[in-house]
Amino acid sequence: VLGETDMMNIAVHPDYRKQGIATQLYTKLFQQPSIDVIVARTWHTNIPHIKVLQNLHFGEIYTIRNDRCDGIHTVYYYRRINY
């Protein structure tokens, strides 16, 4: 479907973290003319990923409590692009 994409995960090897790689990957997605919306998810404990999403102006839209296991919540973020 035009305007939709599905990407399962963005992950950066521990040896290469804190170098802006996740930000670069999301920025590349923003440049794709066929993508209108990106929905990302992460665990509420993944503070580095949450900071990347917030810095890129994603908004938090939904939380599934205890989704990963007891006490680990999955948080969904949303950003509209190319509109």
A tleap script that builds the chain and sets N, CA, C and O, in Angstrom:
source leaprc.protein.ff14SB
mol = sequence {
  NVAL LEU GLY GLU THR ASP MET MET ASN ILE
  ALA VAL HIE PRO ASP TYR ARG LYS GLN GLY
  ILE ALA THR GLN LEU TYR THR LYS LEU PHE
  GLN GLN PRO SER ILE ASP VAL ILE VAL ALA
  ARG THR TRP HIE THR ASN ILE PRO HIE ILE
  LYS VAL LEU GLN ASN LEU HIE PHE GLY GLU
  ILE TYR THR ILE ARG ASN ASP ARG CYS ASP
  GLY ILE HIE THR VAL TYR TYR TYR ARG ARG
  ILE ASN CTYR
}
set mol.1.N position { 0.853 -1.169 0.000 }
set mol.1.CA position { 0.000 0.000 0.000 }
set mol.1.C position { 0.901 1.235 0.000 }
set mol.1.O position { 1.816 1.343 0.816 }
set mol.2.N position { 0.643 2.143 -0.897 }
set mol.2.CA position { 1.430 3.366 -0.971 }
set mol.2.C position { 1.297 4.152 0.323 }
set mol.2.O position { 0.193 4.330 0.837 }
set mol.3.N position { 2.408 4.617 0.843 }
set mol.3.CA position { 2.395 5.398 2.070 }
set mol.3.C position { 2.559 4.569 3.329 }
set mol.3.O position { 2.627 5.114 4.430 }
set mol.4.N position { 2.623 3.249 3.174 }
set mol.4.CA position { 2.827 2.388 4.333 }
set mol.4.C position { 4.135 1.642 4.202 }
set mol.4.O position { 4.570 1.305 3.101 }
set mol.5.N position { 4.742 1.395 5.317 }
set mol.5.CA position { 5.918 0.552 5.349 }
set mol.5.C position { 5.922 -0.175 6.679 }
set mol.5.O position { 5.305 0.271 7.646 }
set mol.6.N position { 6.603 -1.269 6.717 }
set mol.6.CA position { 6.708 -2.024 7.958 }
set mol.6.C position { 8.177 -2.350 8.171 }
set mol.6.O position { 8.829 -2.957 7.321 }
set mol.7.N position { 8.672 -1.940 9.306 }
set mol.7.CA position { 10.045 -2.252 9.659 }
set mol.7.C position { 9.999 -2.824 11.053 }
set mol.7.O position { 9.441 -2.210 11.963 }
set mol.8.N position { 10.564 -3.963 11.226 }
set mol.8.CA position { 10.427 -4.644 12.499 }
set mol.8.C position { 11.250 -4.002 13.609 }
set mol.8.O position { 10.720 -3.742 14.689 }
set mol.9.N position { 12.510 -3.746 13.373 }
set mol.9.CA position { 13.364 -3.235 14.445 }
set mol.9.C position { 14.461 -2.325 13.910 }
set mol.9.O position { 14.968 -2.508 12.804 }
set mol.10.N position { 14.804 -1.352 14.720 }
set mol.10.CA position { 16.045 -0.619 14.536 }
set mol.10.C position { 16.907 -0.983 15.735 }
set mol.10.O position { 16.505 -0.792 16.883 }
set mol.11.N position { 18.073 -1.499 15.464 }
set mol.11.CA position { 18.980 -1.877 16.552 }
set mol.11.C position { 20.398 -1.494 16.149 }
set mol.11.O position { 20.793 -1.630 14.992 }
set mol.12.N position { 21.133 -1.024 17.108 }
set mol.12.CA position { 22.524 -0.650 16.882 }
set mol.12.C position { 23.384 -1.515 17.802 }
set mol.12.O position { 23.136 -1.608 19.004 }
set mol.13.N position { 24.376 -2.129 17.223 }
set mol.13.CA position { 25.296 -2.975 17.994 }
set mol.13.C position { 25.893 -2.163 19.144 }
set mol.13.O position { 26.241 -0.996 18.962 }
set mol.14.N position { 26.013 -2.768 20.317 }
set mol.14.CA position { 26.542 -2.026 21.470 }
set mol.14.C position { 27.867 -1.310 21.223 }
set mol.14.O position { 28.107 -0.245 21.793 }
set mol.15.N position { 28.719 -1.872 20.393 }
set mol.15.CA position { 30.013 -1.232 20.116 }
set mol.15.C position { 29.879 0.086 19.346 }
set mol.15.O position { 30.822 0.876 19.300 }
set mol.16.N position { 28.702 0.324 18.738 }
set mol.16.CA position { 28.518 1.498 17.882 }
set mol.16.C position { 27.449 2.449 18.408 }
set mol.16.O position { 27.056 3.381 17.707 }
set mol.17.N position { 26.983 2.233 19.606 }
set mol.17.CA position { 25.962 3.106 20.175 }
set mol.17.C position { 26.552 4.453 20.560 }
set mol.17.O position { 27.766 4.603 20.706 }
set mol.18.N position { 25.667 5.427 20.721 }
set mol.18.CA position { 26.021 6.805 21.089 }
set mol.18.C position { 26.858 7.500 20.006 }
set mol.18.O position { 27.669 8.382 20.288 }
set mol.19.N position { 26.631 7.070 18.762 }
set mol.19.CA position { 27.305 7.713 17.626 }
set mol.19.C position { 26.294 8.332 16.656 }
set mol.19.O position { 26.671 8.790 15.577 }
set mol.20.N position { 25.025 8.347 17.031 }
set mol.20.CA position { 24.005 8.949 16.175 }
set mol.20.C position { 23.488 8.046 15.075 }
set mol.20.O position { 22.811 8.518 14.161 }
set mol.21.N position { 23.789 6.769 15.140 }
set mol.21.CA position { 23.393 5.862 14.054 }
set mol.21.C position { 21.883 5.687 13.992 }
set mol.21.O position { 21.313 5.709 12.901 }
set mol.22.N position { 21.216 5.512 15.134 }
set mol.22.CA position { 19.754 5.373 15.120 }
set mol.22.C position { 19.104 6.629 14.555 }
set mol.22.O position { 18.152 6.536 13.780 }
set mol.23.N position { 19.600 7.787 14.927 }
set mol.23.CA position { 19.073 9.043 14.390 }
set mol.23.C position { 19.255 9.093 12.880 }
set mol.23.O position { 18.354 9.526 12.161 }
set mol.24.N position { 20.404 8.657 12.395 }
set mol.24.CA position { 20.653 8.634 10.953 }
set mol.24.C position { 19.692 7.683 10.242 }
set mol.24.O position { 19.207 7.995 9.155 }
set mol.25.N position { 19.415 6.532 10.842 }
set mol.25.CA position { 18.487 5.574 10.228 }
set mol.25.C position { 17.084 6.168 10.128 }
set mol.25.O position { 16.443 6.072 9.081 }
set mol.26.N position { 16.605 6.779 11.208 }
set mol.26.CA position { 15.288 7.421 11.156 }
set mol.26.C position { 15.278 8.561 10.150 }
set mol.26.O position { 14.305 8.720 9.414 }
set mol.27.N position { 16.341 9.358 10.102 }
set mol.27.CA position { 16.409 10.472 9.158 }
set mol.27.C position { 16.312 9.976 7.722 }
set mol.27.O position { 15.668 10.616 6.891 }
set mol.28.N position { 16.936 8.856 7.424 }
set mol.28.CA position { 16.821 8.264 6.082 }
set mol.28.C position { 15.369 7.886 5.782 }
set mol.28.O position { 14.889 8.074 4.664 }
set mol.29.N position { 14.681 7.355 6.783 }
set mol.29.CA position { 13.267 7.029 6.582 }
set mol.29.C position { 12.451 8.281 6.266 }
set mol.29.O position { 11.569 8.250 5.408 }
set mol.30.N position { 12.746 9.385 6.961 }
set mol.30.CA position { 12.008 10.628 6.738 }
set mol.30.C position { 12.172 11.124 5.305 }
set mol.30.O position { 11.305 11.835 4.797 }
set mol.31.N position { 13.249 10.765 4.660 }
set mol.31.CA position { 13.543 11.242 3.311 }
set mol.31.C position { 12.862 10.410 2.223 }
set mol.31.O position { 12.930 10.763 1.046 }
set mol.32.N position { 12.216 9.323 2.598 }
set mol.32.CA position { 11.559 8.469 1.619 }
set mol.32.C position { 10.197 9.063 1.258 }
set mol.32.O position { 9.334 9.200 2.126 }
set mol.33.N position { 9.997 9.417 -0.010 }
set mol.33.CA position { 8.745 10.086 -0.377 }
set mol.33.C position { 7.508 9.202 -0.222 }
set mol.33.O position { 6.395 9.721 -0.145 }
set mol.34.N position { 7.675 7.899 -0.176 }
set mol.34.CA position { 6.517 7.010 -0.087 }
set mol.34.C position { 6.060 6.760 1.346 }
set mol.34.O position { 5.065 6.069 1.562 }
set mol.35.N position { 6.774 7.312 2.333 }
set mol.35.CA position { 6.426 7.082 3.731 }
set mol.35.C position { 5.762 8.337 4.298 }
set mol.35.O position { 6.331 9.428 4.256 }
set mol.36.N position { 4.563 8.165 4.822 }
set mol.36.CA position { 3.811 9.287 5.394 }
set mol.36.C position { 3.835 9.293 6.916 }
set mol.36.O position { 3.792 10.356 7.535 }
set mol.37.N position { 3.903 8.118 7.518 }
set mol.37.CA position { 3.803 7.988 8.970 }
set mol.37.C position { 4.794 6.933 9.428 }
set mol.37.O position { 4.992 5.917 8.762 }
set mol.38.N position { 5.410 7.184 10.565 }
set mol.38.CA position { 6.255 6.174 11.198 }
set mol.38.C position { 5.727 5.956 12.604 }
set mol.38.O position { 5.540 6.902 13.368 }
set mol.39.N position { 5.493 4.704 12.929 }
set mol.39.CA position { 5.125 4.320 14.287 }
set mol.39.C position { 6.277 3.474 14.811 }
set mol.39.O position { 6.676 2.488 14.191 }
set mol.40.N position { 6.793 3.871 15.944 }
set mol.40.CA position { 7.915 3.160 16.559 }
set mol.40.C position { 7.469 2.648 17.924 }
set mol.40.O position { 6.598 3.230 18.570 }
set mol.41.N position { 8.074 1.568 18.339 }
set mol.41.CA position { 7.780 1.061 19.677 }
set mol.41.C position { 9.076 0.717 20.387 }
set mol.41.O position { 10.074 0.364 19.759 }
set mol.42.N position { 9.042 0.824 21.680 }
set mol.42.CA position { 10.202 0.485 22.488 }
set mol.42.C position { 9.721 0.171 23.891 }
set mol.42.O position { 8.572 0.445 24.236 }
set mol.43.N position { 10.578 -0.389 24.682 }
set mol.43.CA position { 10.231 -0.627 26.084 }
set mol.43.C position { 10.452 0.655 26.861 }
set mol.43.O position { 11.319 1.459 26.519 }
set mol.44.N position { 9.672 0.841 27.899 }
set mol.44.CA position { 9.751 2.086 28.675 }
set mol.44.C position { 11.097 2.234 29.376 }
set mol.44.O position { 11.434 3.321 29.846 }
set mol.45.N position { 11.857 1.165 29.450 }
set mol.45.CA position { 13.170 1.208 30.089 }
set mol.45.C position { 14.292 1.564 29.107 }
set mol.45.O position { 15.434 1.762 29.522 }
set mol.46.N position { 13.978 1.647 27.823 }
set mol.46.CA position { 14.993 1.928 26.807 }
set mol.46.C position { 15.136 3.448 26.636 }
set mol.46.O position { 14.751 4.010 25.611 }
set mol.47.N position { 15.682 4.078 27.637 }
set mol.47.CA position { 15.784 5.538 27.673 }
set mol.47.C position { 16.562 6.108 26.483 }
set mol.47.O position { 16.133 7.123 25.935 }
set mol.48.N position { 17.683 5.510 26.050 }
set mol.48.CA position { 18.375 6.074 24.880 }
set mol.48.C position { 17.489 6.118 23.633 }
set mol.48.O position { 17.514 7.106 22.899 }
set mol.49.N position { 16.708 5.066 23.384 }
set mol.49.CA position { 15.827 5.064 22.210 }
set mol.49.C position { 14.709 6.096 22.378 }
set mol.49.O position { 14.362 6.798 21.429 }
set mol.50.N position { 14.156 6.185 23.570 }
set mol.50.CA position { 13.107 7.171 23.826 }
set mol.50.C position { 13.633 8.583 23.571 }
set mol.50.O position { 12.927 9.408 22.990 }
set mol.51.N position { 14.856 8.869 23.995 }
set mol.51.CA position { 15.444 10.193 23.758 }
set mol.51.C position { 15.610 10.470 22.269 }
set mol.51.O position { 15.365 11.587 21.814 }
set mol.52.N position { 16.025 9.459 21.507 }
set mol.52.CA position { 16.133 9.626 20.046 }
set mol.52.C position { 14.768 9.976 19.475 }
set mol.52.O position { 14.644 10.919 18.693 }
set mol.53.N position { 13.749 9.227 19.859 }
set mol.53.CA position { 12.398 9.474 19.335 }
set mol.53.C position { 11.896 10.865 19.723 }
set mol.53.O position { 11.320 11.568 18.893 }
set mol.54.N position { 12.107 11.259 20.955 }
set mol.54.CA position { 11.676 12.594 21.384 }
set mol.54.C position { 12.427 13.686 20.642 }
set mol.54.O position { 11.830 14.683 20.235 }
set mol.55.N position { 13.733 13.509 20.460 }
set mol.55.CA position { 14.527 14.509 19.728 }
set mol.55.C position { 14.101 14.630 18.276 }
set mol.55.O position { 14.285 15.677 17.656 }
set mol.56.N position { 13.533 13.565 17.733 }
set mol.56.CA position { 13.061 13.566 16.346 }
set mol.56.C position { 11.569 13.906 16.256 }
set mol.56.O position { 10.951 13.733 15.205 }
set mol.57.N position { 11.005 14.384 17.345 }
set mol.57.CA position { 9.628 14.886 17.398 }
set mol.57.C position { 8.565 13.805 17.218 }
set mol.57.O position { 7.496 14.067 16.667 }
set mol.58.N position { 8.857 12.602 17.678 }
set mol.58.CA position { 7.829 11.574 17.770 }
set mol.58.C position { 6.989 11.874 19.005 }
set mol.58.O position { 7.507 12.348 20.016 }
set mol.59.N position { 5.707 11.598 18.921 }
set mol.59.CA position { 4.830 11.753 20.074 }
set mol.59.C position { 4.427 10.398 20.620 }
set mol.59.O position { 4.178 9.464 19.858 }
set mol.60.N position { 4.364 10.291 21.919 }
set mol.60.CA position { 3.924 9.044 22.548 }
set mol.60.C position { 2.420 8.893 22.342 }
set mol.60.O position { 1.657 9.822 22.604 }
set mol.61.N position { 1.996 7.714 21.870 }
set mol.61.CA position { 0.574 7.544 21.577 }
set mol.61.C position { -0.099 6.434 22.386 }
set mol.61.O position { -1.316 6.460 22.570 }
set mol.62.N position { 0.668 5.470 22.864 }
set mol.62.CA position { 0.010 4.340 23.536 }
set mol.62.C position { 1.033 3.551 24.339 }
set mol.62.O position { 2.190 3.423 23.939 }
set mol.63.N position { 0.597 3.029 25.468 }
set mol.63.CA position { 1.447 2.169 26.291 }
set mol.63.C position { 0.697 0.888 26.615 }
set mol.63.O position { -0.461 0.920 27.034 }
set mol.64.N position { 1.360 -0.223 26.421 }
set mol.64.CA position { 0.814 -1.511 26.843 }
set mol.64.C position { 1.581 -1.929 28.089 }
set mol.64.O position { 2.757 -2.285 28.024 }
set mol.65.N position { 0.907 -1.880 29.202 }
set mol.65.CA position { 1.550 -2.175 30.482 }
set mol.65.C position { 1.844 -3.666 30.597 }
set mol.65.O position { 1.040 -4.508 30.197 }
set mol.66.N position { 3.007 -3.970 31.150 }
set mol.66.CA position { 3.436 -5.349 31.413 }
set mol.66.C position { 3.442 -6.209 30.148 }
set mol.66.O position { 3.196 -7.414 30.210 }
set mol.67.N position { 3.722 -5.593 29.013 }
set mol.67.CA position { 3.680 -6.292 27.725 }
set mol.67.C position { 4.862 -7.237 27.547 }
set mol.67.O position { 4.686 -8.374 27.108 }
set mol.68.N position { 6.034 -6.788 27.875 }
set mol.68.CA position { 7.244 -7.605 27.721 }
set mol.68.C position { 7.312 -8.663 28.822 }
set mol.68.O position { 7.592 -9.835 28.574 }
set mol.69.N position { 7.051 -8.217 30.012 }
set mol.69.CA position { 6.952 -9.082 31.186 }
set mol.69.C position { 6.419 -8.199 32.303 }
set mol.69.O position { 6.162 -7.013 32.096 }
set mol.70.N position { 6.258 -8.762 33.455 }
set mol.70.CA position { 5.727 -7.979 34.561 }
set mol.70.C position { 6.646 -6.792 34.847 }
set mol.70.O position { 7.820 -6.969 35.171 }
set mol.71.N position { 6.103 -5.591 34.724 }
set mol.71.CA position { 6.873 -4.384 35.005 }
set mol.71.C position { 7.584 -3.778 33.810 }
set mol.71.O position { 8.205 -2.723 33.947 }
set mol.72.N position { 7.518 -4.401 32.648 }
set mol.72.CA position { 8.144 -3.849 31.432 }
set mol.72.C position { 7.039 -3.507 30.438 }
set mol.72.O position { 6.341 -4.391 29.941 }
set mol.73.N position { 6.888 -2.224 30.158 }
set mol.73.CA position { 5.813 -1.735 29.312 }
set mol.73.C position { 6.331 -1.423 27.909 }
set mol.73.O position { 7.455 -0.949 27.743 }
set mol.74.N position { 5.505 -1.693 26.910 }
set mol.74.CA position { 5.808 -1.322 25.534 }
set mol.74.C position { 5.147 0.024 25.258 }
set mol.74.O position { 3.952 0.204 25.493 }
set mol.75.N position { 5.939 0.961 24.757 }
set mol.75.CA position { 5.448 2.309 24.479 }
set mol.75.C position { 5.531 2.547 22.968 }
set mol.75.O position { 6.554 2.271 22.340 }
set mol.76.N position { 4.452 3.056 22.403 }
set mol.76.CA position { 4.373 3.357 20.976 }
set mol.76.C position { 4.490 4.859 20.759 }
set mol.76.O position { 3.927 5.661 21.504 }
set mol.77.N position { 5.235 5.217 19.716 }
set mol.77.CA position { 5.455 6.609 19.335 }
set mol.77.C position { 5.058 6.781 17.868 }
set mol.77.O position { 5.079 5.824 17.093 }
set mol.78.N position { 4.700 8.002 17.500 }
set mol.78.CA position { 4.155 8.289 16.178 }
set mol.78.C position { 4.749 9.582 15.645 }
set mol.78.O position { 4.954 10.548 16.381 }
set mol.79.N position { 5.020 9.574 14.348 }
set mol.79.CA position { 5.418 10.813 13.685 }
set mol.79.C position { 4.906 10.793 12.253 }
set mol.79.O position { 5.112 9.832 11.511 }
set mol.80.N position { 4.242 11.865 11.889 }
set mol.80.CA position { 3.767 12.042 10.507 }
set mol.80.C position { 4.856 12.809 9.758 }
set mol.80.O position { 5.425 13.769 10.276 }
set mol.81.N position { 5.131 12.372 8.543 }
set mol.81.CA position { 6.119 13.038 7.693 }
set mol.81.C position { 5.522 13.199 6.296 }
set mol.81.O position { 4.499 12.591 5.981 }
set mol.82.N position { 6.153 14.006 5.474 }
set mol.82.CA position { 5.755 14.194 4.069 }
set mol.82.C position { 4.290 14.570 3.921 }
set mol.82.O position { 3.589 14.014 3.076 }
set mol.83.N position { 3.824 15.508 4.731 }
set mol.83.CA position { 2.436 15.960 4.590 }
set mol.83.C position { 2.390 17.441 4.334 }
set mol.83.O position { 1.308 18.009 4.187 }
savepdb mol mol.pdb
quit
